[in-house]
C-alpha positions as a Python dict, from the first residue, in 0.01 Angstrom:
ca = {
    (1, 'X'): (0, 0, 0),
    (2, 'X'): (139, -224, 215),
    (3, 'X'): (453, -150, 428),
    (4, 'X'): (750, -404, 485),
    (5, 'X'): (927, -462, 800),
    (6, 'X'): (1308, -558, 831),
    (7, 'X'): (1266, -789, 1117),
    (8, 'X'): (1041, -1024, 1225),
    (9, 'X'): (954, -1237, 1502),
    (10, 'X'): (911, -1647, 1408),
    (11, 'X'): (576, -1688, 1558),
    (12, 'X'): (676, -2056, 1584),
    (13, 'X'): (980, -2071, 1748),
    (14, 'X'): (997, -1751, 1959),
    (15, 'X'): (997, -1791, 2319),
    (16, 'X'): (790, -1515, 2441),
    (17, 'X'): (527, -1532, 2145),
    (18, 'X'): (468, -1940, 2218),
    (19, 'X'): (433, -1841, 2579),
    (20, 'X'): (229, -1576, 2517),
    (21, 'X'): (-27, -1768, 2298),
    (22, 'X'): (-50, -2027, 2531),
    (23, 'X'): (-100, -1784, 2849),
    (24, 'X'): (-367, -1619, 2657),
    (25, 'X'): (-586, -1915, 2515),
    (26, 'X'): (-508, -2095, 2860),
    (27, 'X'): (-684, -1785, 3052),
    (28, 'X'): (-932, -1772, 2826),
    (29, 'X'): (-1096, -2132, 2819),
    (30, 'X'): (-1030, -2090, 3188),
    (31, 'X'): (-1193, -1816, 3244),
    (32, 'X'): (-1456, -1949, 3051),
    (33, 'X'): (-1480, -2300, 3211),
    (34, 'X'): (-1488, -2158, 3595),
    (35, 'X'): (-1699, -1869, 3513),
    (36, 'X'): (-1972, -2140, 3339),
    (37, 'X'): (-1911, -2388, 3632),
    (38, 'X'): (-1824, -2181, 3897),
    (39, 'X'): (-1922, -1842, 3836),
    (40, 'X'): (-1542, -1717, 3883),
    (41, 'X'): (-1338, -1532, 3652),
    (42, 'X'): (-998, -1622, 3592),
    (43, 'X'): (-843, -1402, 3854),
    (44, 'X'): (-1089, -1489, 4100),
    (45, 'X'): (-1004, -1872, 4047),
    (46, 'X'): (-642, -1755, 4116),
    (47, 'X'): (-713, -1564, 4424),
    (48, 'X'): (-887, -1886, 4568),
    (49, 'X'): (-609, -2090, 4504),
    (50, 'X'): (-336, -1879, 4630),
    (51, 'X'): (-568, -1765, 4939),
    (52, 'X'): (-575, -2145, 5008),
    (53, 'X'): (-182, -2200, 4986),
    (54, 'X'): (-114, -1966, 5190),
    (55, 'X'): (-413, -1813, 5391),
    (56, 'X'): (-356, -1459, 5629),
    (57, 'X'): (-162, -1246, 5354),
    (58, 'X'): (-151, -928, 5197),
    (59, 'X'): (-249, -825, 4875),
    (60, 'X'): (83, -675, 4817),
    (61, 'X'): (239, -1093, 4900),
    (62, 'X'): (-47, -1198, 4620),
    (63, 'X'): (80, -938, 4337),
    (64, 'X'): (451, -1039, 4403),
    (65, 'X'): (402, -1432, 4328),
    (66, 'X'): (121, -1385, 4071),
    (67, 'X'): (276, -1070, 3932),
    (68, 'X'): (-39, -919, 3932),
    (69, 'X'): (-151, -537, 3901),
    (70, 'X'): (-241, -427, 4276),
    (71, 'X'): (-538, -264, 4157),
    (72, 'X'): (-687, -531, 4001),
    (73, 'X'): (-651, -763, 4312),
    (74, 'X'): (-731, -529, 4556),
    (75, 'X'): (-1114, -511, 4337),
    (76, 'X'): (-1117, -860, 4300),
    (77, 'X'): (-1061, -972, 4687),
    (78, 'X'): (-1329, -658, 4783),
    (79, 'X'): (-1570, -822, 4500),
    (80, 'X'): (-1557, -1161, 4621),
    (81, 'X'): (-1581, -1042, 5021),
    (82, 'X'): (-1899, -904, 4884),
    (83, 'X'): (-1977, -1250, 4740),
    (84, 'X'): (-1889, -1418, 5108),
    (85, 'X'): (-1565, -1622, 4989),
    (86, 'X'): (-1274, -1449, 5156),
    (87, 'X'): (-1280, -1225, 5449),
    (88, 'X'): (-1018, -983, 5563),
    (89, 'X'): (-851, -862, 5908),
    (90, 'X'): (-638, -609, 6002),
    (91, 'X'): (-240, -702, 6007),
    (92, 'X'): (-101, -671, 6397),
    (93, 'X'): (219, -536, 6267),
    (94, 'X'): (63, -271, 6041),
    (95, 'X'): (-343, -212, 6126),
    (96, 'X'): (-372, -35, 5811),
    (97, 'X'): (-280, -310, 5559),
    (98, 'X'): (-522, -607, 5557),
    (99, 'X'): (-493, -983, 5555),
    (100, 'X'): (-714, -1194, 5364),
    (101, 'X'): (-792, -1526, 5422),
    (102, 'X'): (-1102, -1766, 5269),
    (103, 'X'): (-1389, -1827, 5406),
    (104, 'X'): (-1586, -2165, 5451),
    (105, 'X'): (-1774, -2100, 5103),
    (106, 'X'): (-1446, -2005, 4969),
    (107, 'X'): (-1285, -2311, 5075),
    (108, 'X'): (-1499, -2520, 4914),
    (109, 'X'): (-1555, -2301, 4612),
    (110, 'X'): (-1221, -2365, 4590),
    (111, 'X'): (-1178, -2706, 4634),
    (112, 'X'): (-1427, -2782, 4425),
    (113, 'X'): (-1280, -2594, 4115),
    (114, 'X'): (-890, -2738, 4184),
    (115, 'X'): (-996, -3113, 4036),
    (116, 'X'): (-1139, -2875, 3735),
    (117, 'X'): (-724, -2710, 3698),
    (118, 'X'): (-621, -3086, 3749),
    (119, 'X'): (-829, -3231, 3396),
    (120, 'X'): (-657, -2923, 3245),
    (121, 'X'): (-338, -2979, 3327),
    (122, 'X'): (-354, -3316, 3238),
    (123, 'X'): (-499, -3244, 2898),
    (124, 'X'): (-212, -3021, 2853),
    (125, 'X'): (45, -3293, 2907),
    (126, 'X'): (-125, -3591, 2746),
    (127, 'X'): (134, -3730, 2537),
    (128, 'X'): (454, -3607, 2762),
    (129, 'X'): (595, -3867, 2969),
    (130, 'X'): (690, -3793, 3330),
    (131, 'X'): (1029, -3698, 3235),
    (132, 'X'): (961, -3464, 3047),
    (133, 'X'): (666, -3267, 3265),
    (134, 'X'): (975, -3282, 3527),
    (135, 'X'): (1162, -3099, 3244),
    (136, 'X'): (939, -2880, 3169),
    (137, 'X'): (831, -2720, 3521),
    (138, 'X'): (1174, -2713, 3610),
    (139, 'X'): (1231, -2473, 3280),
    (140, 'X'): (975, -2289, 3368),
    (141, 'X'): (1038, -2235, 3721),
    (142, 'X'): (1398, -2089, 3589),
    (143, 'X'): (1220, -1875, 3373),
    (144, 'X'): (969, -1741, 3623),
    (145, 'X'): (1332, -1674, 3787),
    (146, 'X'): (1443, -1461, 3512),
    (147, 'X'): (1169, -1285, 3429),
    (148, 'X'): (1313, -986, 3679),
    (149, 'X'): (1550, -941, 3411),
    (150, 'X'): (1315, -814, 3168),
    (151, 'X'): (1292, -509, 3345),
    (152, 'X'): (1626, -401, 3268),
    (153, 'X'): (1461, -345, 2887),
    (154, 'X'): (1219, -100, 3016),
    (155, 'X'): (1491, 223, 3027),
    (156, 'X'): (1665, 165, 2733),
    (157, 'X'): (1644, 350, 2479),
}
């Protein structure tokens, strides 16, 4: 016996679903492409390429861009100071937080994998003309912008 709904989502046209298709098979052919060429997960890739924006920060700066889980980056950055490709200090203001910061294998790690994001993104946007990849990070920068919002769901009843 099979039981019928009353409401369904398009899975063509909704927002959220498309996005979350596309996040999903975009982390995992990633994580499958750096892991194969690199030997880095998908978070690790991340970590590298947000540790070489902006170098000498706190785990708790990398959860609030990436929206990551603390938990999971705080194991990822101790798993790849194991590995040699970031290193950590203690912050001057606070001595019990830590700063993290690649190293020289991470740097190039890094560097070496960023052409690799490059193909990808280009792949993704054969076919759209420059006006419209202008259009389209710009809509999804305002909906990185909004996505605070969603919180406001989580009470309700």
């Amino acid at each position: 016996m099979t039981a019928r709904t009353t409401r369904t989502l398009d899975l063509q046209n909704s927002v959220g679903v498309l996005l979350n298709f596309l996040s999903t098979r975009l982390t995992a052919s990633g994580s499958a492409t750096y892991r194969s060429r690199f030997g880095l997960g998908i978070l690790e890739f991340r970590l590298l390429v947000m540790l070489a924006a902006e170098p000498d920060i706190p785990p708790s700066r990398i959860c609030e861009v990436m929206g990551l889980d603390g938990g999971a980056v705080s194991r990822a950055l101790r798993g790849m100071e194991a590995r040699g490709l970031v290193a950590s200090r203690p912050d001057r203001r606070n001595p019990a937080y830590k700063l993290w910061s690649l190293t020289a294998e991470g740097a190039r790690l890094q560097d070496a994998a960023v052409p690799i994001s490059m193909e990808r993104d280009a792949i993704l946007l054969a076919g759209f003309s420059d006006e419209e990849r202008t259009m389209l990070i710009a809509m999804l920068r305002r909906m990185l912008a909004q996505v605070d919002g969603l919180r406001d769901l989580i009470d309700q009843p």
